[in-house]
Amino acid sequence: MSRNFLAVLLALGLAGGAAAQEVADGPGPNLILDVAGQASGRIVIDLLPDLAPKHVDQIVALAREGAYDGVVFHRVIDGFMAQTGDVQFGKKGGDLALAGMGGSTRPDLPIETSAVPFTRGIVGMARATSPNSANSQYFIMFGPAPQLDGGYTVVGRVLSGMEVVDAIRKGDDRMNGLVTDPDYISAASVR
């Protein structure tokens, strides 16, 4: 196990010694999401380039371009996750009929797996059926989902603002979490 990977596990509270609630900011960049709508506030995500360098680079580039500004949380399943990041079809004020089906003009990415489990506050990359189809969309976990472990790329974890994540308007369970009048990212930045 590499020293960097062990440091990430310790920071996530997954390798003993650190309590899960005592999450320290890691060396990677932070993605800051200002959320508006029913939920209002700021979510700060510690991106984890040691685990997923290509995915983190893509998210950082898209955020710096302003691509995530105005993008809705189009799929939100209570107790599971809140999904956003469709920069092609998921802009507030537009036709959201295809939200969740798009990506960006950047190429899709090969999966970058890790041993980090999908638990509350973990951020993962959304993808189609191919493991190598992640592009711009990502999701934030409300709770544990071991069925995702090893099959999706972990890109980060929420440092602060889980109360904002919890307040995001939930979708219809009968429609796979489709949200009517969704909350959105008013601005995304990286620091």
PDB file of C-alpha atoms in Angstrom:
ATOM      1  CA  MET A   1       0.000   0.000   0.000  1.00  0.00           C
ATOM      2  CA  SER A   2       1.452   3.358  -1.008  1.00  0.00           C
ATOM      3  CA  ARG A   3       2.078   6.010   1.617  1.00  0.00           C
ATOM      4  CA  ASN A   4      -0.241   8.458  -0.243  1.00  0.00           C
ATOM      5  CA  PHE A   5      -3.066   5.907  -0.416  1.00  0.00           C
ATOM      6  CA  LEU A   6      -2.673   5.134   3.299  1.00  0.00           C
ATOM      7  CA  ALA A   7      -2.856   8.854   4.056  1.00  0.00           C
ATOM      8  CA  VAL A   8      -6.106   9.085   2.069  1.00  0.00           C
ATOM      9  CA  LEU A   9      -7.573   6.109   3.947  1.00  0.00           C
ATOM     10  CA  LEU A  10      -6.568   7.649   7.272  1.00  0.00           C
ATOM     11  CA  ALA A  11      -8.143  10.970   6.296  1.00  0.00           C
ATOM     12  CA  LEU A  12     -11.343   9.154   5.353  1.00  0.00           C
ATOM     13  CA  GLY A  13     -11.323   7.320   8.677  1.00  0.00           C
ATOM     14  CA  LEU A  14     -10.999   3.931   6.967  1.00  0.00           C
ATOM     15  CA  ALA A  15      -7.608   2.737   8.198  1.00  0.00           C
ATOM     16  CA  GLY A  16      -7.949   3.048  11.950  1.00  0.00           C
ATOM     17  CA  GLY A  17      -6.754   5.873  14.114  1.00  0.00           C
ATOM     18  CA  ALA A  18      -8.983   8.596  12.693  1.00  0.00           C
ATOM     19  CA  ALA A  19     -12.648   8.833  13.515  1.00  0.00           C
ATOM     20  CA  ALA A  20     -14.923   9.138  10.502  1.00  0.00           C
ATOM     21  CA  GLN A  21     -16.303  12.458  11.815  1.00  0.00           C
ATOM     22  CA  GLU A  22     -12.807  13.942  12.170  1.00  0.00           C
ATOM     23  CA  VAL A  23     -12.123  14.474   8.482  1.00  0.00           C
ATOM     24  CA  ALA A  24      -9.135  16.641   7.695  1.00  0.00           C
ATOM     25  CA  ASP A  25      -8.702  18.472   4.412  1.00  0.00           C
ATOM     26  CA  GLY A  26      -6.318  16.505   2.203  1.00  0.00           C
ATOM     27  CA  PRO A  27      -3.667  17.823  -0.170  1.00  0.00           C
ATOM     28  CA  GLY A  28      -5.922  17.818  -3.214  1.00  0.00           C
ATOM     29  CA  PRO A  29      -7.937  20.768  -4.479  1.00  0.00           C
ATOM     30  CA  ASN A  30     -11.362  21.565  -3.053  1.00  0.00           C
ATOM     31  CA  LEU A  31     -14.464  21.825  -5.218  1.00  0.00           C
ATOM     32  CA  ILE A  32     -16.799  24.480  -3.814  1.00  0.00           C
ATOM     33  CA  LEU A  33     -20.457  24.250  -4.813  1.00  0.00           C
ATOM     34  CA  ASP A  34     -22.827  27.101  -4.000  1.00  0.00           C
ATOM     35  CA  VAL A  35     -26.286  25.525  -4.077  1.00  0.00           C
ATOM     36  CA  ALA A  36     -29.584  27.344  -4.624  1.00  0.00           C
ATOM     37  CA  GLY A  37     -33.229  26.340  -4.648  1.00  0.00           C
ATOM     38  CA  GLN A  38     -34.932  24.468  -1.818  1.00  0.00           C
ATOM     39  CA  ALA A  39     -31.457  23.728  -0.504  1.00  0.00           C
ATOM     40  CA  SER A  40     -29.321  26.801  -0.072  1.00  0.00           C
ATOM     41  CA  GLY A  41     -25.729  26.925   1.055  1.00  0.00           C
ATOM     42  CA  ARG A  42     -22.232  25.763   0.305  1.00  0.00           C
ATOM     43  CA  ILE A  43     -20.800  22.275  -0.129  1.00  0.00           C
ATOM     44  CA  VAL A  44     -17.020  21.876   0.031  1.00  0.00           C
ATOM     45  CA  ILE A  45     -15.643  18.681  -1.500  1.00  0.00           C
ATOM     46  CA  ASP A  46     -12.088  17.501  -0.943  1.00  0.00           C
ATOM     47  CA  LEU A  47     -11.038  16.070  -4.312  1.00  0.00           C
ATOM     48  CA  LEU A  48      -8.753  13.030  -4.160  1.00  0.00           C
ATOM     49  CA  PRO A  49      -6.216  13.070  -7.009  1.00  0.00           C
ATOM     50  CA  ASP A  50      -4.237  10.234  -5.366  1.00  0.00           C
ATOM     51  CA  LEU A  51      -7.240   7.972  -6.025  1.00  0.00           C
ATOM     52  CA  ALA A  52      -8.516   9.335  -9.336  1.00  0.00           C
ATOM     53  CA  PRO A  53      -6.110  11.766 -11.006  1.00  0.00           C
ATOM     54  CA  LYS A  54      -7.804  11.815 -14.438  1.00  0.00           C
ATOM     55  CA  HIS A  55     -11.280  12.299 -12.999  1.00  0.00           C
ATOM     56  CA  VAL A  56     -10.152  15.030 -10.606  1.00  0.00           C
ATOM     57  CA  ASP A  57      -8.347  16.840 -13.441  1.00  0.00           C
ATOM     58  CA  GLN A  58     -11.546  16.752 -15.525  1.00  0.00           C
ATOM     59  CA  ILE A  59     -13.760  18.059 -12.696  1.00  0.00           C
ATOM     60  CA  VAL A  60     -11.283  20.841 -11.901  1.00  0.00           C
ATOM     61  CA  ALA A  61     -11.052  21.897 -15.555  1.00  0.00           C
ATOM     62  CA  LEU A  62     -14.847  21.936 -15.970  1.00  0.00           C
ATOM     63  CA  ALA A  63     -15.344  23.911 -12.750  1.00  0.00           C
ATOM     64  CA  ARG A  64     -12.709  26.467 -13.768  1.00  0.00           C
ATOM     65  CA  GLU A  65     -14.422  26.873 -17.162  1.00  0.00           C
ATOM     66  CA  GLY A  66     -17.715  27.609 -15.386  1.00  0.00           C
ATOM     67  CA  ALA A  67     -19.301  24.506 -16.918  1.00  0.00           C
ATOM     68  CA  TYR A  68     -20.979  23.452 -13.638  1.00  0.00           C
ATOM     69  CA  ASP A  69     -22.550  26.867 -12.992  1.00  0.00           C
ATOM     70  CA  GLY A  70     -26.339  26.542 -13.260  1.00  0.00           C
ATOM     71  CA  VAL A  71     -26.339  22.733 -13.446  1.00  0.00           C
ATOM     72  CA  VAL A  72     -29.214  21.029 -11.614  1.00  0.00           C
ATOM     73  CA  PHE A  73     -29.309  18.050  -9.253  1.00  0.00           C
ATOM     74  CA  HIS A  74     -31.364  16.036 -11.733  1.00  0.00           C
ATOM     75  CA  ARG A  75     -31.466  12.674  -9.940  1.00  0.00           C
ATOM     76  CA  VAL A  76     -31.823  12.565  -6.154  1.00  0.00           C
ATOM     77  CA  ILE A  77     -32.774   9.380  -4.325  1.00  0.00           C
ATOM     78  CA  ASP A  78     -33.487   9.759  -0.606  1.00  0.00           C
ATOM     79  CA  GLY A  79     -31.076   7.680   1.479  1.00  0.00           C
ATOM     80  CA  PHE A  80     -28.891   6.919  -1.562  1.00  0.00           C
ATOM     81  CA  MET A  81     -27.390   9.849  -3.496  1.00  0.00           C
ATOM     82  CA  ALA A  82     -27.767  13.258  -5.204  1.00  0.00           C
ATOM     83  CA  GLN A  83     -26.514  13.387  -8.807  1.00  0.00           C
ATOM     84  CA  THR A  84     -25.494  16.470 -10.786  1.00  0.00           C
ATOM     85  CA  GLY A  85     -22.902  17.555 -13.340  1.00  0.00           C
ATOM     86  CA  ASP A  86     -24.663  17.130 -16.698  1.00  0.00           C
ATOM     87  CA  VAL A  87     -23.162  20.220 -18.312  1.00  0.00           C
ATOM     88  CA  GLN A  88     -24.741  19.365 -21.676  1.00  0.00           C
ATOM     89  CA  PHE A  89     -28.420  18.807 -20.803  1.00  0.00           C
ATOM     90  CA  GLY A  90     -28.713  19.794 -17.140  1.00  0.00           C
ATOM     91  CA  LYS A  91     -28.696  23.599 -17.085  1.00  0.00           C
ATOM     92  CA  LYS A  92     -31.385  25.329 -15.038  1.00  0.00           C
ATOM     93  CA  GLY A  93     -33.868  27.179 -17.217  1.00  0.00           C
ATOM     94  CA  GLY A  94     -33.349  24.839 -20.161  1.00  0.00           C
ATOM     95  CA  ASP A  95     -35.216  21.761 -21.308  1.00  0.00           C
ATOM     96  CA  LEU A  96     -34.284  19.156 -18.693  1.00  0.00           C
ATOM     97  CA  ALA A  97     -35.910  16.223 -20.520  1.00  0.00           C
ATOM     98  CA  LEU A  98     -32.472  14.742 -21.291  1.00  0.00           C
ATOM     99  CA  ALA A  99     -30.780  15.725 -18.016  1.00  0.00           C
ATOM    100  CA  GLY A 100     -28.554  12.858 -16.949  1.00  0.00           C
ATOM    101  CA  MET A 101     -27.885  11.714 -20.512  1.00  0.00           C
ATOM    102  CA  GLY A 102     -25.150  14.207 -21.369  1.00  0.00           C
ATOM    103  CA  GLY A 103     -21.574  15.020 -20.597  1.00  0.00           C
ATOM    104  CA  SER A 104     -19.096  17.613 -21.768  1.00  0.00           C
ATOM    105  CA  THR A 105     -16.996  18.183 -24.871  1.00  0.00           C
ATOM    106  CA  ARG A 106     -14.112  16.479 -23.079  1.00  0.00           C
ATOM    107  CA  PRO A 107     -13.431  12.755 -23.634  1.00  0.00           C
ATOM    108  CA  ASP A 108     -14.917  10.048 -21.431  1.00  0.00           C
ATOM    109  CA  LEU A 109     -12.586   8.638 -18.790  1.00  0.00           C
ATOM    110  CA  PRO A 110     -11.384   5.118 -17.951  1.00  0.00           C
ATOM    111  CA  ILE A 111     -12.500   3.933 -14.528  1.00  0.00           C
ATOM    112  CA  GLU A 112     -10.068   4.564 -11.657  1.00  0.00           C
ATOM    113  CA  THR A 113     -11.007   2.132  -8.907  1.00  0.00           C
ATOM    114  CA  SER A 114      -9.900   2.165  -5.294  1.00  0.00           C
ATOM    115  CA  ALA A 115     -10.589   0.390  -2.027  1.00  0.00           C
ATOM    116  CA  VAL A 116     -12.493   3.392  -0.651  1.00  0.00           C
ATOM    117  CA  PRO A 117     -16.109   2.346   0.017  1.00  0.00           C
ATOM    118  CA  PHE A 118     -19.146   4.381  -0.950  1.00  0.00           C
ATOM    119  CA  THR A 119     -20.361   5.761   2.385  1.00  0.00           C
ATOM    120  CA  ARG A 120     -22.058   8.973   3.510  1.00  0.00           C
ATOM    121  CA  GLY A 121     -20.330  12.037   2.038  1.00  0.00           C
ATOM    122  CA  ILE A 122     -18.300  10.175  -0.586  1.00  0.00           C
ATOM    123  CA  VAL A 123     -18.412  11.664  -4.095  1.00  0.00           C
ATOM    124  CA  GLY A 124     -18.316   9.312  -7.073  1.00  0.00           C
ATOM    125  CA  MET A 125     -18.387   9.681 -10.830  1.00  0.00           C
ATOM    126  CA  ALA A 126     -21.596   8.772 -12.601  1.00  0.00           C
ATOM    127  CA  ARG A 127     -21.322   6.692 -15.742  1.00  0.00           C
ATOM    128  CA  ALA A 128     -23.328   4.689 -18.254  1.00  0.00           C
ATOM    129  CA  THR A 129     -23.162   0.886 -18.366  1.00  0.00           C
ATOM    130  CA  SER A 130     -19.551   0.949 -19.571  1.00  0.00           C
ATOM    131  CA  PRO A 131     -17.128   1.422 -16.680  1.00  0.00           C
ATOM    132  CA  ASN A 132     -15.105   3.706 -18.958  1.00  0.00           C
ATOM    133  CA  SER A 133     -17.891   6.186 -19.711  1.00  0.00           C
ATOM    134  CA  ALA A 134     -17.629   8.759 -16.882  1.00  0.00           C
ATOM    135  CA  ASN A 135     -17.376  12.325 -18.141  1.00  0.00           C
ATOM    136  CA  SER A 136     -18.756  15.266 -16.146  1.00  0.00           C
ATOM    137  CA  GLN A 137     -21.498  13.906 -13.889  1.00  0.00           C
ATOM    138  CA  TYR A 138     -20.931  12.995 -10.255  1.00  0.00           C
ATOM    139  CA  PHE A 139     -22.975  12.068  -7.210  1.00  0.00           C
ATOM    140  CA  ILE A 140     -22.802  12.663  -3.463  1.00  0.00           C
ATOM    141  CA  MET A 141     -23.758   9.811  -1.148  1.00  0.00           C
ATOM    142  CA  PHE A 142     -26.448  10.234   1.535  1.00  0.00           C
ATOM    143  CA  GLY A 143     -25.573   6.856   3.035  1.00  0.00           C
ATOM    144  CA  PRO A 144     -23.602   3.665   2.407  1.00  0.00           C
ATOM    145  CA  ALA A 145     -23.998   1.808  -0.890  1.00  0.00           C
ATOM    146  CA  PRO A 146     -21.647  -1.193  -0.903  1.00  0.00           C
ATOM    147  CA  GLN A 147     -23.072  -2.300  -4.270  1.00  0.00           C
ATOM    148  CA  LEU A 148     -21.091   0.582  -5.841  1.00  0.00           C
ATOM    149  CA  ASP A 149     -17.743  -0.351  -4.245  1.00  0.00           C
ATOM    150  CA  GLY A 150     -15.088  -1.104  -6.862  1.00  0.00           C
ATOM    151  CA  GLY A 151     -17.445  -0.426  -9.778  1.00  0.00           C
ATOM    152  CA  TYR A 152     -17.401   3.367  -9.751  1.00  0.00           C
ATOM    153  CA  THR A 153     -14.642   5.937  -9.342  1.00  0.00           C
ATOM    154  CA  VAL A 154     -14.371   7.722  -5.983  1.00  0.00           C
ATOM    155  CA  VAL A 155     -13.290  11.315  -6.663  1.00  0.00           C
ATOM    156  CA  GLY A 156     -13.768  13.037  -3.333  1.00  0.00           C
ATOM    157  CA  ARG A 157     -15.554  13.454  -0.020  1.00  0.00           C
ATOM    158  CA  VAL A 158     -17.617  16.212   1.523  1.00  0.00           C
ATOM    159  CA  LEU A 159     -15.594  18.304   3.977  1.00  0.00           C
ATOM    160  CA  SER A 160     -18.442  20.615   4.913  1.00  0.00           C
ATOM    161  CA  GLY A 161     -22.019  21.214   3.889  1.00  0.00           C
ATOM    162  CA  MET A 162     -23.578  17.765   4.352  1.00  0.00           C
ATOM    163  CA  GLU A 163     -26.573  19.587   5.820  1.00  0.00           C
ATOM    164  CA  VAL A 164     -26.945  21.272   2.404  1.00  0.00           C
ATOM    165  CA  VAL A 165     -26.641  17.897   0.645  1.00  0.00           C
ATOM    166  CA  ASP A 166     -29.307  16.472   2.971  1.00  0.00           C
ATOM    167  CA  ALA A 167     -31.651  19.381   2.121  1.00  0.00           C
ATOM    168  CA  ILE A 168     -31.422  18.946  -1.673  1.00  0.00           C
ATOM    169  CA  ARG A 169     -34.890  18.395  -3.151  1.00  0.00           C
ATOM    170  CA  LYS A 170     -35.530  14.659  -3.486  1.00  0.00           C
ATOM    171  CA  GLY A 171     -36.834  13.033  -6.632  1.00  0.00           C
ATOM    172  CA  ASP A 172     -39.614  10.568  -7.273  1.00  0.00           C
ATOM    173  CA  ASP A 173     -38.533   7.035  -6.292  1.00  0.00           C
ATOM    174  CA  ARG A 174     -40.928   5.601  -8.886  1.00  0.00           C
ATOM    175  CA  MET A 175     -39.052   7.555 -11.574  1.00  0.00           C
ATOM    176  CA  ASN A 176     -35.499   6.626 -10.490  1.00  0.00           C
ATOM    177  CA  GLY A 177     -35.059   9.846  -8.524  1.00  0.00           C
ATOM    178  CA  LEU A 178     -36.174  12.272 -11.255  1.00  0.00           C
ATOM    179  CA  VAL A 179     -36.568  15.696  -9.633  1.00  0.00           C
ATOM    180  CA  THR A 180     -39.298  18.223 -10.402  1.00  0.00           C
ATOM    181  CA  ASP A 181     -38.092  21.830  -9.950  1.00  0.00           C
ATOM    182  CA  PRO A 182     -34.560  20.701  -9.011  1.00  0.00           C
ATOM    183  CA  ASP A 183     -32.043  22.525  -6.860  1.00  0.00           C
ATOM    184  CA  TYR A 184     -28.944  23.647  -8.715  1.00  0.00           C
ATOM    185  CA  ILE A 185     -25.315  24.735  -8.487  1.00  0.00           C
ATOM    186  CA  SER A 186     -25.416  28.540  -8.698  1.00  0.00           C
ATOM    187  CA  ALA A 187     -21.602  28.636  -8.874  1.00  0.00           C
ATOM    188  CA  ALA A 188     -18.782  26.110  -8.753  1.00  0.00           C
ATOM    189  CA  SER A 189     -15.162  26.978  -8.050  1.00  0.00           C
ATOM    190  CA  VAL A 190     -11.905  25.297  -7.127  1.00  0.00           C
ATOM    191  CA  ARG A 191      -9.405  26.354  -4.505  1.00  0.00           C
TER     192      ARG A 191
END
